[in-house]
């Protein structure tokens, strides 16, 4: 079974859309744990979401909470260190506890702006390759031959793609050995390296993971389906450490209000899916027979879409 850890921050409505796509498309067994952070009225959105998915026994939610000073730390840290510590939360500790305590053989990460677009299954042969080569092999589901400029070092092997992440220095999704989106790893291997890395949130986790793994030449062998089964959507930005673009005026507060009033999301995607990240053609809020157009791709949206390079990497 795969431990599926999803990161979410103030995006209950987008997370709902992603979870629905997973329930429909993901055909291999998973235990899904959502690590979420909510501010203000977004807590109400997650409360509603938790109630909505309470019937799914393989799905649970864990909230990130602010750091608290223990008696030990009160006397060990300087004033400046205490201030910095109290600005953070328990993301690192709960992530490492969840992965460390799990008995599943495999783990993957995802984010709330993803979307499963095709049915996805993973063969026993692929799982065994990861199991038998835990520090070398992973399986990535957001790449495939639908992406533009498939590198020549990516080979078709028994109905899947196989490649070496260190084949070239150019940065693409086939030379990026660690990602927090739709990539299956050995859980025990990931557990063994997390405490060697510094990170305070999902963006830091991916950056630190890539640096550590590249430095130690780990996870060199990549595998993927022939056609991608997962995409990322570009709508809004919640991370203060990420420069991801924003389209239209679709703020997380507005989406949360729609969600609290029983609306769900629907994206109309481009017909040609040759990137990893997409600005939807149209975005709707739907409730019963009512459909409200929230966004239609404009020149700014086209500009953002065109800003992505090979396969969806940033130019």
mmCIF file of C-alpha atoms in Angstrom:
data_model
loop_
_atom_site.group_PDB
_atom_site.id
_atom_site.type_symbol
_atom_site.label_atom_id
_atom_site.label_comp_id
_atom_site.label_asym_id
_atom_site.label_seq_id
_atom_site.Cartn_x
_atom_site.Cartn_y
_atom_site.Cartn_z
ATOM 1 C CA UNK A 1 0.000 0.000 0.000
ATOM 2 C CA UNK A 2 1.110 3.565 -0.714
ATOM 3 C CA UNK A 3 1.055 6.243 1.970
ATOM 4 C CA UNK A 4 -0.284 9.290 0.100
ATOM 5 C CA UNK A 5 0.540 12.537 1.922
ATOM 6 C CA UNK A 6 -1.183 15.657 0.602
ATOM 7 C CA UNK A 7 -0.098 19.162 1.602
ATOM 8 C CA UNK A 8 -2.759 21.875 1.766
ATOM 9 C CA UNK A 9 -2.878 25.506 2.896
ATOM 10 C CA UNK A 10 -6.089 27.590 2.773
ATOM 11 C CA UNK A 11 -7.373 25.688 -0.259
ATOM 12 C CA UNK A 12 -10.228 23.489 0.961
ATOM 13 C CA UNK A 13 -12.185 23.884 -2.285
ATOM 14 C CA UNK A 14 -9.220 22.999 -4.502
ATOM 15 C CA UNK A 15 -8.321 20.117 -2.208
ATOM 16 C CA UNK A 16 -11.882 18.828 -2.524
ATOM 17 C CA UNK A 17 -11.540 18.782 -6.321
ATOM 18 C CA UNK A 18 -8.202 16.960 -6.095
ATOM 19 C CA UNK A 19 -9.531 14.390 -3.622
ATOM 20 C CA UNK A 20 -12.532 13.679 -5.849
ATOM 21 C CA UNK A 21 -10.263 13.103 -8.835
ATOM 22 C CA UNK A 22 -8.155 10.698 -6.771
ATOM 23 C CA UNK A 23 -11.153 8.680 -5.617
ATOM 24 C CA UNK A 24 -12.166 8.314 -9.261
ATOM 25 C CA UNK A 25 -8.775 7.788 -10.903
ATOM 26 C CA UNK A 26 -6.297 6.179 -8.467
ATOM 27 C CA UNK A 27 -6.685 2.409 -8.735
ATOM 28 C CA UNK A 28 -3.885 1.225 -6.434
ATOM 29 C CA UNK A 29 -4.483 0.997 -2.648
ATOM 30 C CA UNK A 30 -3.543 4.070 -0.634
ATOM 31 C CA UNK A 31 -3.833 5.506 2.823
ATOM 32 C CA UNK A 32 -4.270 9.251 2.362
ATOM 33 C CA UNK A 33 -3.248 11.729 5.040
ATOM 34 C CA UNK A 34 -3.823 15.441 4.443
ATOM 35 C CA UNK A 35 -1.457 17.724 6.348
ATOM 36 C CA UNK A 36 -3.202 21.080 6.296
ATOM 37 C CA UNK A 37 -2.797 24.597 7.610
ATOM 38 C CA UNK A 38 -5.716 27.024 7.838
ATOM 39 C CA UNK A 39 -6.030 30.665 8.833
ATOM 40 C CA UNK A 40 -9.182 32.646 9.663
ATOM 41 C CA UNK A 41 -12.370 31.389 8.039
ATOM 42 C CA UNK A 42 -10.415 28.774 6.097
ATOM 43 C CA UNK A 43 -10.636 26.617 9.234
ATOM 44 C CA UNK A 44 -14.392 26.420 8.558
ATOM 45 C CA UNK A 45 -13.677 25.231 5.032
ATOM 46 C CA UNK A 46 -11.490 22.391 6.264
ATOM 47 C CA UNK A 47 -14.022 21.476 8.946
ATOM 48 C CA UNK A 48 -16.647 21.142 6.216
ATOM 49 C CA UNK A 49 -14.222 19.119 4.086
ATOM 50 C CA UNK A 50 -13.358 16.767 6.957
ATOM 51 C CA UNK A 51 -17.048 16.114 7.559
ATOM 52 C CA UNK A 52 -17.610 15.521 3.840
ATOM 53 C CA UNK A 53 -14.919 12.831 3.656
ATOM 54 C CA UNK A 54 -15.479 11.270 7.088
ATOM 55 C CA UNK A 55 -16.970 8.117 5.534
ATOM 56 C CA UNK A 56 -13.676 7.256 3.821
ATOM 57 C CA UNK A 57 -11.721 5.195 6.351
ATOM 58 C CA UNK A 58 -8.492 5.382 4.338
ATOM 59 C CA UNK A 59 -8.481 9.206 4.474
ATOM 60 C CA UNK A 60 -7.693 11.430 7.448
ATOM 61 C CA UNK A 61 -6.624 15.005 8.156
ATOM 62 C CA UNK A 62 -3.818 16.302 10.386
ATOM 63 C CA UNK A 63 -3.574 20.013 11.159
ATOM 64 C CA UNK A 64 -0.296 21.895 11.348
ATOM 65 C CA UNK A 65 -0.081 23.707 14.684
ATOM 66 C CA UNK A 66 2.130 26.594 15.877
ATOM 67 C CA UNK A 67 5.266 25.710 17.789
ATOM 68 C CA UNK A 68 5.119 25.937 21.570
ATOM 69 C CA UNK A 69 8.091 26.405 23.839
ATOM 70 C CA UNK A 70 8.736 23.510 26.167
ATOM 71 C CA UNK A 71 10.358 24.134 29.541
ATOM 72 C CA UNK A 72 13.542 22.662 28.105
ATOM 73 C CA UNK A 73 13.614 25.054 25.141
ATOM 74 C CA UNK A 74 12.809 28.083 27.285
ATOM 75 C CA UNK A 75 16.178 27.732 28.962
ATOM 76 C CA UNK A 76 18.133 26.476 25.936
ATOM 77 C CA UNK A 77 17.250 29.046 23.272
ATOM 78 C CA UNK A 78 18.272 32.668 22.986
ATOM 79 C CA UNK A 79 15.622 35.373 22.680
ATOM 80 C CA UNK A 80 16.131 35.562 18.916
ATOM 81 C CA UNK A 81 15.970 31.777 18.579
ATOM 82 C CA UNK A 82 12.748 31.682 20.595
ATOM 83 C CA UNK A 83 11.153 34.322 18.358
ATOM 84 C CA UNK A 84 12.117 32.419 15.212
ATOM 85 C CA UNK A 85 10.933 29.115 16.671
ATOM 86 C CA UNK A 86 7.549 30.525 17.685
ATOM 87 C CA UNK A 87 6.962 31.869 14.166
ATOM 88 C CA UNK A 88 7.103 28.308 12.832
ATOM 89 C CA UNK A 89 4.903 25.269 13.244
ATOM 90 C CA UNK A 90 5.175 21.514 13.668
ATOM 91 C CA UNK A 91 5.232 20.625 9.947
ATOM 92 C CA UNK A 92 8.605 18.864 10.068
ATOM 93 C CA UNK A 93 7.883 16.898 13.227
ATOM 94 C CA UNK A 94 4.434 15.673 12.199
ATOM 95 C CA UNK A 95 5.599 14.746 8.693
ATOM 96 C CA UNK A 96 8.498 12.706 10.039
ATOM 97 C CA UNK A 97 6.275 11.096 12.669
ATOM 98 C CA UNK A 98 3.629 10.121 10.098
ATOM 99 C CA UNK A 99 6.184 8.602 7.734
ATOM 100 C CA UNK A 100 8.196 7.003 10.527
ATOM 101 C CA UNK A 101 5.160 5.413 12.189
ATOM 102 C CA UNK A 102 3.634 4.099 8.961
ATOM 103 C CA UNK A 103 3.929 0.403 8.129
ATOM 104 C CA UNK A 104 3.354 0.912 4.390
ATOM 105 C CA UNK A 105 6.223 0.119 2.046
ATOM 106 C CA UNK A 106 5.769 3.130 -0.205
ATOM 107 C CA UNK A 107 5.073 6.848 0.065
ATOM 108 C CA UNK A 108 4.176 9.667 -2.302
ATOM 109 C CA UNK A 109 3.480 13.348 -1.780
ATOM 110 C CA UNK A 110 0.906 15.561 -3.472
ATOM 111 C CA UNK A 111 -0.341 19.140 -3.247
ATOM 112 C CA UNK A 112 -3.856 20.550 -3.240
ATOM 113 C CA UNK A 113 -3.515 22.167 -6.680
ATOM 114 C CA UNK A 114 -3.022 18.844 -8.455
ATOM 115 C CA UNK A 115 -5.554 16.919 -10.520
ATOM 116 C CA UNK A 116 -5.641 13.270 -11.607
ATOM 117 C CA UNK A 117 -6.674 13.286 -15.270
ATOM 118 C CA UNK A 118 -6.401 9.599 -16.221
ATOM 119 C CA UNK A 119 -6.818 6.279 -14.462
ATOM 120 C CA UNK A 120 -3.603 5.250 -12.761
ATOM 121 C CA UNK A 121 -2.487 1.827 -11.638
ATOM 122 C CA UNK A 122 0.961 0.622 -10.642
ATOM 123 C CA UNK A 123 2.061 -2.913 -11.421
ATOM 124 C CA UNK A 124 3.607 -5.270 -8.899
ATOM 125 C CA UNK A 125 6.766 -5.239 -11.022
ATOM 126 C CA UNK A 126 7.173 -1.480 -10.510
ATOM 127 C CA UNK A 127 6.561 -1.741 -6.777
ATOM 128 C CA UNK A 128 9.144 -4.543 -6.559
ATOM 129 C CA UNK A 129 11.747 -2.450 -8.381
ATOM 130 C CA UNK A 130 11.296 0.326 -5.813
ATOM 131 C CA UNK A 131 11.244 -2.167 -2.940
ATOM 132 C CA UNK A 132 14.450 -3.884 -4.082
ATOM 133 C CA UNK A 133 16.266 -0.613 -4.897
ATOM 134 C CA UNK A 134 14.899 1.834 -2.300
ATOM 135 C CA UNK A 135 17.607 4.487 -2.603
ATOM 136 C CA UNK A 136 17.765 4.351 -6.402
ATOM 137 C CA UNK A 137 14.299 3.929 -7.933
ATOM 138 C CA UNK A 138 11.101 6.011 -7.962
ATOM 139 C CA UNK A 139 7.955 6.179 -10.106
ATOM 140 C CA UNK A 140 6.681 9.564 -11.335
ATOM 141 C CA UNK A 141 3.131 9.966 -12.623
ATOM 142 C CA UNK A 142 3.101 13.529 -13.973
ATOM 143 C CA UNK A 143 5.446 12.886 -16.914
ATOM 144 C CA UNK A 144 4.989 10.869 -20.105
ATOM 145 C CA UNK A 145 5.133 11.016 -23.888
ATOM 146 C CA UNK A 146 2.366 13.627 -23.972
ATOM 147 C CA UNK A 147 4.867 16.223 -22.733
ATOM 148 C CA UNK A 148 6.741 18.260 -25.305
ATOM 149 C CA UNK A 149 10.413 17.542 -26.007
ATOM 150 C CA UNK A 150 10.678 14.069 -24.493
ATOM 151 C CA UNK A 151 14.437 13.710 -23.822
ATOM 152 C CA UNK A 152 16.303 11.107 -25.928
ATOM 153 C CA UNK A 153 17.628 9.391 -22.797
ATOM 154 C CA UNK A 154 14.087 8.411 -21.766
ATOM 155 C CA UNK A 155 13.484 4.836 -22.978
ATOM 156 C CA UNK A 156 10.400 2.659 -23.345
ATOM 157 C CA UNK A 157 11.001 -0.400 -21.186
ATOM 158 C CA UNK A 158 8.293 -3.073 -20.921
ATOM 159 C CA UNK A 159 5.463 -0.580 -21.330
ATOM 160 C CA UNK A 160 6.802 2.141 -19.018
ATOM 161 C CA UNK A 161 9.404 4.880 -19.354
ATOM 162 C CA UNK A 162 12.793 4.448 -17.719
ATOM 163 C CA UNK A 163 15.610 6.998 -17.426
ATOM 164 C CA UNK A 164 18.623 8.225 -15.456
ATOM 165 C CA UNK A 165 17.942 11.488 -13.596
ATOM 166 C CA UNK A 166 21.629 12.398 -13.915
ATOM 167 C CA UNK A 167 21.809 12.014 -17.712
ATOM 168 C CA UNK A 168 22.156 15.751 -18.275
ATOM 169 C CA UNK A 169 22.475 18.991 -16.319
ATOM 170 C CA UNK A 170 19.628 20.838 -18.029
ATOM 171 C CA UNK A 171 16.754 21.211 -15.544
ATOM 172 C CA UNK A 172 13.637 19.332 -16.651
ATOM 173 C CA UNK A 173 11.208 17.020 -14.900
ATOM 174 C CA UNK A 174 13.418 14.120 -16.042
ATOM 175 C CA UNK A 175 16.491 15.546 -14.285
ATOM 176 C CA UNK A 176 14.738 16.550 -11.055
ATOM 177 C CA UNK A 177 15.119 13.496 -8.785
ATOM 178 C CA UNK A 178 12.739 14.481 -5.977
ATOM 179 C CA UNK A 179 9.285 16.054 -6.133
ATOM 180 C CA UNK A 180 6.328 16.539 -3.808
ATOM 181 C CA UNK A 181 3.910 15.753 -6.625
ATOM 182 C CA UNK A 182 2.820 12.281 -7.695
ATOM 183 C CA UNK A 183 6.082 10.350 -7.315
ATOM 184 C CA UNK A 184 6.226 7.035 -5.448
ATOM 185 C CA UNK A 185 9.261 6.285 -3.267
ATOM 186 C CA UNK A 186 10.325 3.704 -0.727
ATOM 187 C CA UNK A 187 8.822 4.924 2.549
ATOM 188 C CA UNK A 188 11.725 3.607 4.645
ATOM 189 C CA UNK A 189 14.229 5.400 2.399
ATOM 190 C CA UNK A 190 12.394 8.728 2.644
ATOM 191 C CA UNK A 191 12.100 8.278 6.418
ATOM 192 C CA UNK A 192 15.864 7.750 6.626
ATOM 193 C CA UNK A 193 16.767 11.064 4.946
ATOM 194 C CA UNK A 194 14.138 13.482 6.268
ATOM 195 C CA UNK A 195 15.850 14.091 9.597
ATOM 196 C CA UNK A 196 19.058 14.943 7.727
ATOM 197 C CA UNK A 197 17.362 17.815 5.920
ATOM 198 C CA UNK A 198 16.194 21.265 7.033
ATOM 199 C CA UNK A 199 12.702 22.314 5.945
ATOM 200 C CA UNK A 200 9.702 24.086 7.430
ATOM 201 C CA UNK A 201 7.060 23.518 4.751
ATOM 202 C CA UNK A 202 6.375 21.743 1.446
ATOM 203 C CA UNK A 203 8.418 24.143 -0.721
ATOM 204 C CA UNK A 204 11.440 23.827 1.573
ATOM 205 C CA UNK A 205 10.945 20.059 1.683
ATOM 206 C CA UNK A 206 11.227 19.730 -2.081
ATOM 207 C CA UNK A 207 14.176 22.109 -2.357
ATOM 208 C CA UNK A 208 16.094 20.469 0.493
ATOM 209 C CA UNK A 209 15.216 17.020 -0.822
ATOM 210 C CA UNK A 210 16.534 17.767 -4.303
ATOM 211 C CA UNK A 211 19.759 19.253 -2.917
ATOM 212 C CA UNK A 212 20.405 16.344 -0.538
ATOM 213 C CA UNK A 213 19.575 13.674 -3.108
ATOM 214 C CA UNK A 214 21.688 15.279 -5.842
ATOM 215 C CA UNK A 215 24.615 15.772 -3.486
ATOM 216 C CA UNK A 216 24.571 12.080 -2.607
ATOM 217 C CA UNK A 217 23.650 10.859 -6.125
ATOM 218 C CA UNK A 218 20.528 9.079 -4.872
ATOM 219 C CA UNK A 219 17.295 8.163 -6.702
ATOM 220 C CA UNK A 220 19.049 7.981 -10.057
ATOM 221 C CA UNK A 221 16.515 5.708 -11.780
ATOM 222 C CA UNK A 222 13.208 7.241 -12.794
ATOM 223 C CA UNK A 223 10.134 5.450 -14.092
ATOM 224 C CA UNK A 224 6.798 6.747 -15.354
ATOM 225 C CA UNK A 225 3.692 5.698 -17.283
ATOM 226 C CA UNK A 226 3.784 6.228 -21.039
ATOM 227 C CA UNK A 227 1.314 9.091 -20.659
ATOM 228 C CA UNK A 228 1.012 11.371 -17.640
ATOM 229 C CA UNK A 229 -1.862 10.727 -15.253
ATOM 230 C CA UNK A 230 -1.426 13.813 -13.040
ATOM 231 C CA UNK A 231 -1.222 17.546 -13.737
ATOM 232 C CA UNK A 232 -0.778 20.694 -11.685
ATOM 233 C CA UNK A 233 -3.126 23.668 -11.967
ATOM 234 C CA UNK A 234 -2.088 27.320 -11.795
ATOM 235 C CA UNK A 235 -4.815 29.399 -10.167
ATOM 236 C CA UNK A 236 -3.593 31.148 -7.044
ATOM 237 C CA UNK A 237 -0.632 31.326 -4.695
ATOM 238 C CA UNK A 238 -0.565 30.592 -0.971
ATOM 239 C CA UNK A 239 3.126 29.996 -0.257
ATOM 240 C CA UNK A 240 5.206 32.994 0.773
ATOM 241 C CA UNK A 241 8.354 31.187 -0.405
ATOM 242 C CA UNK A 242 7.045 30.386 -3.882
ATOM 243 C CA UNK A 243 6.747 32.728 -6.855
ATOM 244 C CA UNK A 244 4.060 30.711 -8.630
ATOM 245 C CA UNK A 245 1.853 32.988 -10.755
ATOM 246 C CA UNK A 246 -1.755 33.934 -10.066
ATOM 247 C CA UNK A 247 -4.546 34.073 -12.649
ATOM 248 C CA UNK A 248 -7.548 36.370 -12.671
ATOM 249 C CA UNK A 249 -8.944 37.331 -9.284
ATOM 250 C CA UNK A 250 -9.499 33.803 -7.990
ATOM 251 C CA UNK A 251 -8.282 34.316 -4.457
ATOM 252 C CA UNK A 252 -8.393 31.588 -1.849
ATOM 253 C CA UNK A 253 -10.799 33.645 0.298
ATOM 254 C CA UNK A 254 -13.355 33.851 -2.516
ATOM 255 C CA UNK A 255 -13.075 30.128 -3.217
ATOM 256 C CA UNK A 256 -13.490 29.357 0.470
ATOM 257 C CA UNK A 257 -16.703 31.388 0.576
ATOM 258 C CA UNK A 258 -18.057 29.448 -2.388
ATOM 259 C CA UNK A 259 -17.115 26.168 -0.717
ATOM 260 C CA UNK A 260 -18.814 27.144 2.539
ATOM 261 C CA UNK A 261 -21.936 27.811 0.474
ATOM 262 C CA UNK A 262 -21.874 24.269 -0.978
ATOM 263 C CA UNK A 263 -20.234 24.983 -4.330
ATOM 264 C CA UNK A 264 -17.621 22.704 -5.862
ATOM 265 C CA UNK A 265 -14.954 23.419 -8.487
ATOM 266 C CA UNK A 266 -14.859 22.387 -12.104
ATOM 267 C CA UNK A 267 -12.008 23.066 -14.556
ATOM 268 C CA UNK A 268 -12.244 23.109 -18.325
ATOM 269 C CA UNK A 269 -8.731 22.101 -19.356
ATOM 270 C CA UNK A 270 -6.865 22.730 -22.621
ATOM 271 C CA UNK A 271 -7.379 20.036 -25.266
ATOM 272 C CA UNK A 272 -3.633 19.641 -25.737
ATOM 273 C CA UNK A 273 -2.015 18.514 -22.484
ATOM 274 C CA UNK A 274 1.694 18.732 -23.238
ATOM 275 C CA UNK A 275 2.885 20.448 -20.058
ATOM 276 C CA UNK A 276 2.919 19.582 -16.368
ATOM 277 C CA UNK A 277 1.202 22.771 -15.117
ATOM 278 C CA UNK A 278 -1.853 24.384 -16.666
ATOM 279 C CA UNK A 279 -3.910 27.513 -16.484
ATOM 280 C CA UNK A 280 -7.453 26.139 -17.004
ATOM 281 C CA UNK A 281 -9.394 27.425 -19.998
ATOM 282 C CA UNK A 282 -12.360 28.066 -17.703
ATOM 283 C CA UNK A 283 -13.042 27.676 -13.996
ATOM 284 C CA UNK A 284 -16.552 27.193 -12.631
ATOM 285 C CA UNK A 285 -18.190 27.077 -9.215
ATOM 286 C CA UNK A 286 -20.951 24.479 -9.397
ATOM 287 C CA UNK A 287 -23.943 23.773 -7.141
ATOM 288 C CA UNK A 288 -26.614 21.477 -8.492
ATOM 289 C CA UNK A 289 -27.745 22.858 -11.851
ATOM 290 C CA UNK A 290 -26.148 26.254 -11.158
ATOM 291 C CA UNK A 291 -22.778 26.953 -12.735
ATOM 292 C CA UNK A 292 -20.923 30.233 -12.118
ATOM 293 C CA UNK A 293 -18.045 31.150 -14.426
ATOM 294 C CA UNK A 294 -15.211 32.320 -12.177
ATOM 295 C CA UNK A 295 -12.502 32.659 -14.793
ATOM 296 C CA UNK A 296 -11.937 32.452 -18.540
ATOM 297 C CA UNK A 297 -8.371 32.331 -19.802
ATOM 298 C CA UNK A 298 -7.349 35.800 -20.925
ATOM 299 C CA UNK A 299 -4.127 37.221 -22.332
ATOM 300 C CA UNK A 300 -2.541 37.239 -18.886
ATOM 301 C CA UNK A 301 -3.470 33.581 -18.422
ATOM 302 C CA UNK A 302 -1.999 32.730 -21.824
ATOM 303 C CA UNK A 303 1.151 34.626 -20.895
ATOM 304 C CA UNK A 304 1.465 32.634 -17.670
ATOM 305 C CA UNK A 305 0.927 29.356 -19.532
ATOM 306 C CA UNK A 306 3.553 30.293 -22.114
ATOM 307 C CA UNK A 307 6.031 31.093 -19.331
ATOM 308 C CA UNK A 308 6.448 27.386 -18.642
ATOM 309 C CA UNK A 309 9.316 25.791 -20.510
ATOM 310 C CA UNK A 310 10.070 22.176 -21.434
ATOM 311 C CA UNK A 311 7.266 19.947 -20.224
ATOM 312 C CA UNK A 312 6.112 22.608 -17.800
ATOM 313 C CA UNK A 313 9.361 23.600 -16.128
ATOM 314 C CA UNK A 314 9.828 27.299 -15.475
ATOM 315 C CA UNK A 315 11.783 29.145 -18.154
#
